[in-house]
mmCIF file of N, CA and C in Angstrom:
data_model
loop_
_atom_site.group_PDB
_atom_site.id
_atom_site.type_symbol
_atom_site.label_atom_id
_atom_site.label_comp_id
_atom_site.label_asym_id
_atom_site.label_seq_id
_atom_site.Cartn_x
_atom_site.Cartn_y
_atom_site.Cartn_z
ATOM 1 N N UNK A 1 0.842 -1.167 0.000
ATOM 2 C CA UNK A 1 0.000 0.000 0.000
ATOM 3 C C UNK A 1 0.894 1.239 0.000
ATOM 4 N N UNK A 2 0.556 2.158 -1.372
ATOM 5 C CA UNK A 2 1.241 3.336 -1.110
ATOM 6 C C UNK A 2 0.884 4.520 -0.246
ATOM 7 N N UNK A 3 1.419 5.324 0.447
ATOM 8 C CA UNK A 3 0.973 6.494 0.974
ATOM 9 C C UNK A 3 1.865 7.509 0.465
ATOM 10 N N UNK A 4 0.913 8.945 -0.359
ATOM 11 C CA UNK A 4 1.413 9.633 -0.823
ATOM 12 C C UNK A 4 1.497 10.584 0.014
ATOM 13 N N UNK A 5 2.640 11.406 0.246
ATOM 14 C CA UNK A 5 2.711 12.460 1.110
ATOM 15 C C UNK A 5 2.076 13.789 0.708
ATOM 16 N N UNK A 6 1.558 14.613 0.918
ATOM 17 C CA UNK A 6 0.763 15.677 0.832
ATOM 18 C C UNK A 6 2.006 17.017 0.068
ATOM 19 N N UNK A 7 1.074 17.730 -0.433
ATOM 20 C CA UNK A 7 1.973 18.405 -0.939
ATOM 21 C C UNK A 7 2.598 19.590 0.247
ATOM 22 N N UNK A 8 3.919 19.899 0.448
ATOM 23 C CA UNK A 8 4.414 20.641 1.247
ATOM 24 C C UNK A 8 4.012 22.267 1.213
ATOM 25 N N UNK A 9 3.775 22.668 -0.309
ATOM 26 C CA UNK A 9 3.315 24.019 -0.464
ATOM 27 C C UNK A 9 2.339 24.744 0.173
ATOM 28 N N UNK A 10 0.861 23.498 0.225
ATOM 29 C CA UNK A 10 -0.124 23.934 1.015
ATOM 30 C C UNK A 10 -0.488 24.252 1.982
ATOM 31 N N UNK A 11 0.423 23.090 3.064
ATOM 32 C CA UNK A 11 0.686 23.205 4.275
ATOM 33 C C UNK A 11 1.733 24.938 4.660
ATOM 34 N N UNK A 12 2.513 25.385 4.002
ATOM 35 C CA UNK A 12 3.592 26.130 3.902
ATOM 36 C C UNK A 12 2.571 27.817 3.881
ATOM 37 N N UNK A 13 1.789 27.792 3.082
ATOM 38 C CA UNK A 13 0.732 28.973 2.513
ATOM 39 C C UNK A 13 -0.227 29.115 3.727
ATOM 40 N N UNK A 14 -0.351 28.069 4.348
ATOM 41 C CA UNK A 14 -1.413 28.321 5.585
ATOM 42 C C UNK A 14 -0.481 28.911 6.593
ATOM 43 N N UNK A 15 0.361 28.329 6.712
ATOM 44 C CA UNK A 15 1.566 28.833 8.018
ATOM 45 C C UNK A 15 1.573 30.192 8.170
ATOM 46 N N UNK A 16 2.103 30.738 6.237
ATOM 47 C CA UNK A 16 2.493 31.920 6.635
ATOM 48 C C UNK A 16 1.131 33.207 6.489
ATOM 49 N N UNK A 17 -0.087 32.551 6.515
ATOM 50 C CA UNK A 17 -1.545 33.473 6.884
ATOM 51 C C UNK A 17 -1.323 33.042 8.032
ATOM 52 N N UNK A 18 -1.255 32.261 8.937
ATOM 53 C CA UNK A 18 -1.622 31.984 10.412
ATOM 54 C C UNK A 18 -0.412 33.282 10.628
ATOM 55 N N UNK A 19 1.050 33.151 10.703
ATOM 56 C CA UNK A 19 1.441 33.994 11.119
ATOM 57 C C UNK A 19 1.175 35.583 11.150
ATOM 58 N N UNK A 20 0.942 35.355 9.884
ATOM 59 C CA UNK A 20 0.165 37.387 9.600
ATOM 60 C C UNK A 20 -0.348 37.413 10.107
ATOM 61 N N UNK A 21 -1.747 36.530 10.739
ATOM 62 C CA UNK A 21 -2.995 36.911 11.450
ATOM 63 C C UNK A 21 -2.205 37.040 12.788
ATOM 64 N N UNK A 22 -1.501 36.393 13.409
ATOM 65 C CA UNK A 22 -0.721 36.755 14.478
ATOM 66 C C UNK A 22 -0.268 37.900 14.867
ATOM 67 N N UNK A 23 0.652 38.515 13.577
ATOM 68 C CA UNK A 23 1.034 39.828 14.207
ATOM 69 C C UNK A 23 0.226 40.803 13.971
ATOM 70 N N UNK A 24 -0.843 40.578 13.067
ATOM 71 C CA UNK A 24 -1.770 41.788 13.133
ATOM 72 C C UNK A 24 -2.223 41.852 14.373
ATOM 73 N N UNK A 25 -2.740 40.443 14.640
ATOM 74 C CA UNK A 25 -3.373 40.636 16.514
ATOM 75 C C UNK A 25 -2.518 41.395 17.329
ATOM 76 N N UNK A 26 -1.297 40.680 17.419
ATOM 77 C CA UNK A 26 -0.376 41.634 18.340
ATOM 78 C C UNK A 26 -0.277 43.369 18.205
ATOM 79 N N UNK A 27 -0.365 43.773 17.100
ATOM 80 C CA UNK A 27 -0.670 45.123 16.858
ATOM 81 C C UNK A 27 -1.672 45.443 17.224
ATOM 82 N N UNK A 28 -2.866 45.096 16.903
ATOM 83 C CA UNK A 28 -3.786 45.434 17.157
ATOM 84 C C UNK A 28 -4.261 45.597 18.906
ATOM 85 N N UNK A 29 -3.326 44.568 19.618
ATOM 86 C CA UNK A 29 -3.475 44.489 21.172
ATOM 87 C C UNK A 29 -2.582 46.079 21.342
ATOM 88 N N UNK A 30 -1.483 45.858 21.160
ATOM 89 C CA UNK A 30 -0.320 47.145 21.497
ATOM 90 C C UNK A 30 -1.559 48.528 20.769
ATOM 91 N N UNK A 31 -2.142 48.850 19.553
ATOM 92 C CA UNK A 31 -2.271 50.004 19.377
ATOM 93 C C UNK A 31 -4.011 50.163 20.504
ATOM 94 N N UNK A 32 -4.663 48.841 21.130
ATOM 95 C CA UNK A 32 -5.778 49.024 22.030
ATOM 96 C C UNK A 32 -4.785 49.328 23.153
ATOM 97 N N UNK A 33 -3.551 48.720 23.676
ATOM 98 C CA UNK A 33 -3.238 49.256 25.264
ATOM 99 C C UNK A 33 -2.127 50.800 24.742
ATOM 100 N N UNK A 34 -2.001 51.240 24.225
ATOM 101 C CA UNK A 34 -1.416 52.549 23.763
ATOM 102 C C UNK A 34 -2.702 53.712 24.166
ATOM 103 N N UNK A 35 -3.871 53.266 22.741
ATOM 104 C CA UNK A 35 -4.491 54.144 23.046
ATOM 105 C C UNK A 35 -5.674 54.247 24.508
ATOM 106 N N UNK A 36 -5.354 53.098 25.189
ATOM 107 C CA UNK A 36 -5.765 52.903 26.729
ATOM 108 C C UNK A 36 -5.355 53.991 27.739
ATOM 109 N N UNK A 37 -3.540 53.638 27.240
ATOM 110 C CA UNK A 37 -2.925 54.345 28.210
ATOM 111 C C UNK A 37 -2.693 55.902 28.112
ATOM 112 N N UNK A 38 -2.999 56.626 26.753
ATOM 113 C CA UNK A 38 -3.069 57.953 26.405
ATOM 114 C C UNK A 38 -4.265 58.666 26.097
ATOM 115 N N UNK A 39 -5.352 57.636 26.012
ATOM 116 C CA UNK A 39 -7.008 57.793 25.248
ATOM 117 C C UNK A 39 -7.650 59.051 26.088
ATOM 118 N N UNK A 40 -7.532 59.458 27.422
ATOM 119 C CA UNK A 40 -7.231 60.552 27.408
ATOM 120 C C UNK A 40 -6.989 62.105 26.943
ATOM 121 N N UNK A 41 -5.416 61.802 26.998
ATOM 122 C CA UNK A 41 -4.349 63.411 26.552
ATOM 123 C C UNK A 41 -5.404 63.293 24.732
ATOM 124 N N UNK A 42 -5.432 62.088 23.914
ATOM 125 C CA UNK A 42 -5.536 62.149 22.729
ATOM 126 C C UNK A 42 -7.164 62.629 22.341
ATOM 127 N N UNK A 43 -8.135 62.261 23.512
ATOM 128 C CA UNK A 43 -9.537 62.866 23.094
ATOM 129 C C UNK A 43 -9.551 64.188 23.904
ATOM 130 N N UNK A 44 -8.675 65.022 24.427
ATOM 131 C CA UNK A 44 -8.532 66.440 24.850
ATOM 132 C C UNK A 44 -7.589 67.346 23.917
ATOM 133 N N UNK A 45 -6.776 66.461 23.239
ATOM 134 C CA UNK A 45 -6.088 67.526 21.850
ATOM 135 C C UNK A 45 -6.673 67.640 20.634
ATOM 136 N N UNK A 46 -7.474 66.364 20.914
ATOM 137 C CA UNK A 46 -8.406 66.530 19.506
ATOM 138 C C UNK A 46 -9.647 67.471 19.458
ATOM 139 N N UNK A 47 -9.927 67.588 20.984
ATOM 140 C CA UNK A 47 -11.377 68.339 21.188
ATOM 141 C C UNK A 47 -10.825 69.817 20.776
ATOM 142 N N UNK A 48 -9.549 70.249 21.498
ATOM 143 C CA UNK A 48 -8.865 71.229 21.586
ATOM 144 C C UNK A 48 -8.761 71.837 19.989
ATOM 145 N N UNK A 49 -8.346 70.889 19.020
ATOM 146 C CA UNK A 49 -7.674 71.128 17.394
ATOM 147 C C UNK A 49 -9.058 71.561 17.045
ATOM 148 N N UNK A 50 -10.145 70.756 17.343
ATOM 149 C CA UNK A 50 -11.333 71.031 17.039
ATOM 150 C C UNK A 50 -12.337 72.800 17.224
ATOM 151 N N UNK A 51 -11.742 72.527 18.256
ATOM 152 C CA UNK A 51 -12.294 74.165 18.983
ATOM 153 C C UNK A 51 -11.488 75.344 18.464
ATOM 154 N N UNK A 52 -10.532 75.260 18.263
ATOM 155 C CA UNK A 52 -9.809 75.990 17.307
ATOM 156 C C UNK A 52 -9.814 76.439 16.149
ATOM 157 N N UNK A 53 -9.923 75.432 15.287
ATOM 158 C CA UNK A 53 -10.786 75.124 13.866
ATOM 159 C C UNK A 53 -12.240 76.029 13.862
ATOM 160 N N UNK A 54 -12.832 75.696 14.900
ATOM 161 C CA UNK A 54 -14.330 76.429 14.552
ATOM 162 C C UNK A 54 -13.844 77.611 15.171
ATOM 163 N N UNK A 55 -12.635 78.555 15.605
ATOM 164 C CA UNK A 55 -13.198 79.619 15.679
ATOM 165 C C UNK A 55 -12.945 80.256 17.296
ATOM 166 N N UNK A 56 -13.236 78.828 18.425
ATOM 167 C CA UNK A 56 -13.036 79.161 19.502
ATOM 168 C C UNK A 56 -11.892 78.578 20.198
ATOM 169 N N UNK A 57 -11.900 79.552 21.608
ATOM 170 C CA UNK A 57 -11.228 79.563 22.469
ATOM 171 C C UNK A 57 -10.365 77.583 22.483
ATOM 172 N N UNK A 58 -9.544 76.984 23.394
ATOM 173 C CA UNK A 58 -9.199 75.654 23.384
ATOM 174 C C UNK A 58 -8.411 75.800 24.474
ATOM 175 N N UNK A 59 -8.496 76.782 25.526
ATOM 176 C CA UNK A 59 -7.757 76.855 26.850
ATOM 177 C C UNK A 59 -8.090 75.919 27.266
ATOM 178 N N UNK A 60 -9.274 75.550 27.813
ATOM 179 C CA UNK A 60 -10.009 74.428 28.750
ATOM 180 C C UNK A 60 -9.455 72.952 27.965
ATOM 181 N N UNK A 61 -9.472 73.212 27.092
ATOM 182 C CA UNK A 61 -9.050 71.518 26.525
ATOM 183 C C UNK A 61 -7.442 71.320 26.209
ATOM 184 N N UNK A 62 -7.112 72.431 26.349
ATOM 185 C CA UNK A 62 -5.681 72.284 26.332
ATOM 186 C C UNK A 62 -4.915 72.048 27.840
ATOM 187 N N UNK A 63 -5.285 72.717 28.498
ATOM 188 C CA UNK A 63 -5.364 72.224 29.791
ATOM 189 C C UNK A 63 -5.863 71.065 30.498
ATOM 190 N N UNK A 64 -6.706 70.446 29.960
ATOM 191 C CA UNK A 64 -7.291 69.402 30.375
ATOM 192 C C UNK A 64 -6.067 68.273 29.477
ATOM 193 N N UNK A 65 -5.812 68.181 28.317
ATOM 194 C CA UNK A 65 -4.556 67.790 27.587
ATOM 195 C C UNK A 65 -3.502 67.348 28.681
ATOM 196 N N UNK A 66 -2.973 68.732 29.001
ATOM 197 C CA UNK A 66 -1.727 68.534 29.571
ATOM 198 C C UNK A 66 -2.097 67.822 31.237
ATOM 199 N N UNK A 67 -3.016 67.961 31.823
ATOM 200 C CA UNK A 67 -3.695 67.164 33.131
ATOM 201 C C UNK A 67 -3.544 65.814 32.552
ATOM 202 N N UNK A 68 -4.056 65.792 31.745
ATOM 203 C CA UNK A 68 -4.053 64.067 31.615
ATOM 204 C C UNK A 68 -2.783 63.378 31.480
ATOM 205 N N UNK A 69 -2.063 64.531 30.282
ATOM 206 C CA UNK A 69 -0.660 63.959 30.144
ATOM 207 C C UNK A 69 0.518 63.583 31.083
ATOM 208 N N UNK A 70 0.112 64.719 32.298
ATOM 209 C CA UNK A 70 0.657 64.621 33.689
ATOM 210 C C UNK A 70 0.258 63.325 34.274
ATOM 211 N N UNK A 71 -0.997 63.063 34.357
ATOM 212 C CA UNK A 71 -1.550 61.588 35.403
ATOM 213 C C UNK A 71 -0.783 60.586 34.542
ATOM 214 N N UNK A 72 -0.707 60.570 32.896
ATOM 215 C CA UNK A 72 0.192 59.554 32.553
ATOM 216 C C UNK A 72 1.035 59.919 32.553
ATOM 217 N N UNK A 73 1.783 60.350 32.734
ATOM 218 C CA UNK A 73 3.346 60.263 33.270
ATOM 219 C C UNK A 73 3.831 59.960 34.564
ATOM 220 N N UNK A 74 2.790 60.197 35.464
ATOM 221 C CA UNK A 74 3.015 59.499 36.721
ATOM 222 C C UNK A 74 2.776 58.363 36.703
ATOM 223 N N UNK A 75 1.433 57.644 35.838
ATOM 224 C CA UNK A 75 1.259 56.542 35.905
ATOM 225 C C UNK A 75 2.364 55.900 35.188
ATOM 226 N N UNK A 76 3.182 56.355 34.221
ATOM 227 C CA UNK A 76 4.208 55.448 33.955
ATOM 228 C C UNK A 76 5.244 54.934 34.345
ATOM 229 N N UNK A 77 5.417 55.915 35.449
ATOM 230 C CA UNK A 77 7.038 56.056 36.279
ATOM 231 C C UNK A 77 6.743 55.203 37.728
ATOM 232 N N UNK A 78 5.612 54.755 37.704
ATOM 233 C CA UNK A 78 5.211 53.418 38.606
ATOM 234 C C UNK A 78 6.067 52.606 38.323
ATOM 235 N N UNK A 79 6.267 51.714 39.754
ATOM 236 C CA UNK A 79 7.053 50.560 39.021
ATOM 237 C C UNK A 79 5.379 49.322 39.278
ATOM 238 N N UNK A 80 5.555 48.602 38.192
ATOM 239 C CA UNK A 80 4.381 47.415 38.052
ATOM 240 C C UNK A 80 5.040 45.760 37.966
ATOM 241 N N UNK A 81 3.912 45.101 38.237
ATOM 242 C CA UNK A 81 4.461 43.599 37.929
ATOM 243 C C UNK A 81 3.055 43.247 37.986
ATOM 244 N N UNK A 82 3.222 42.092 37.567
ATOM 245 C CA UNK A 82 1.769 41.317 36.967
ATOM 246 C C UNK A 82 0.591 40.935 38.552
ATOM 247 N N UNK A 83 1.247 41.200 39.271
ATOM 248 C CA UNK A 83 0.213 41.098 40.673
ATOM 249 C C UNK A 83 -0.213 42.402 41.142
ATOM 250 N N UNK A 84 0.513 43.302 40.291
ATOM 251 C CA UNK A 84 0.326 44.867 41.136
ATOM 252 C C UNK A 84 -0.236 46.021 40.272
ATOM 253 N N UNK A 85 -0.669 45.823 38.977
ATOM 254 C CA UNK A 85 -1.010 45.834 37.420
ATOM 255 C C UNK A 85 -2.556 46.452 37.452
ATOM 256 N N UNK A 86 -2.454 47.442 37.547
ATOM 257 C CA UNK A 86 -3.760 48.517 37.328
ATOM 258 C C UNK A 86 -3.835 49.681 36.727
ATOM 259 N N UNK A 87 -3.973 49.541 35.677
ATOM 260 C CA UNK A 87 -4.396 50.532 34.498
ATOM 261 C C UNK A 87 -5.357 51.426 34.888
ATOM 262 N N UNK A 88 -5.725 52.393 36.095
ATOM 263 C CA UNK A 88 -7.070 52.970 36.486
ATOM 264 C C UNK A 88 -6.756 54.535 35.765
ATOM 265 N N UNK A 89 -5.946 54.905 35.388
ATOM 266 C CA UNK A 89 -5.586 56.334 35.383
ATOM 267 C C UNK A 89 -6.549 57.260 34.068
ATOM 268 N N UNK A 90 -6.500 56.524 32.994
ATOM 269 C CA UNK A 90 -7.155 56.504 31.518
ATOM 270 C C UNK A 90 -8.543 56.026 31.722
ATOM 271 N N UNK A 91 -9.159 55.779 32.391
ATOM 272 C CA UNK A 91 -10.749 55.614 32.214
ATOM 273 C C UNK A 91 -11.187 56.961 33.161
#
């Protein structure tokens, strides 16, 4: 009885989609805990660019900007480890 071995190519073409789908995930995790950890400073410069654009004032949101940017920067200069790991600063 013969057994033919499968062709190697096919197997080879799936690998390298499984891997892409991999690092897209991984990106996709890093650009959700990025914009976690700044989501913040980034919806107070945008409100700010915004208010500007139409015309008005952007003190209050520019200030509110740099507040946030401050709480993350403290929150970064924490030291963390996986038992001590609380992201509260950005919500």
């Amino acid at each position: 009885m013969k057994h033919h071995a499968t062709p190697v190519i096919h197997r080879a073409t799936g690998q390298g989609m499984t891997e892409y789908i991999v690092i897209v995930a991984l990106v996709a995790v890093a650009a959700i805990s990025v914009y976690q950890f700044f989501g913040q400073t980034i919806r107070n410069q945008t409100a700010g660019i915004a208010q500007e654009l139409s015309g008005r004032s952007a003190t209050a949101a520019i200030t509110a900007a740099q507040t946030a940017a401050d709480a993350t920067s403290a929150e970064g200069t924490r030291r963390k480890g996986l038992a001590t790991y609380g992201n509260d600063i950005s919500r």
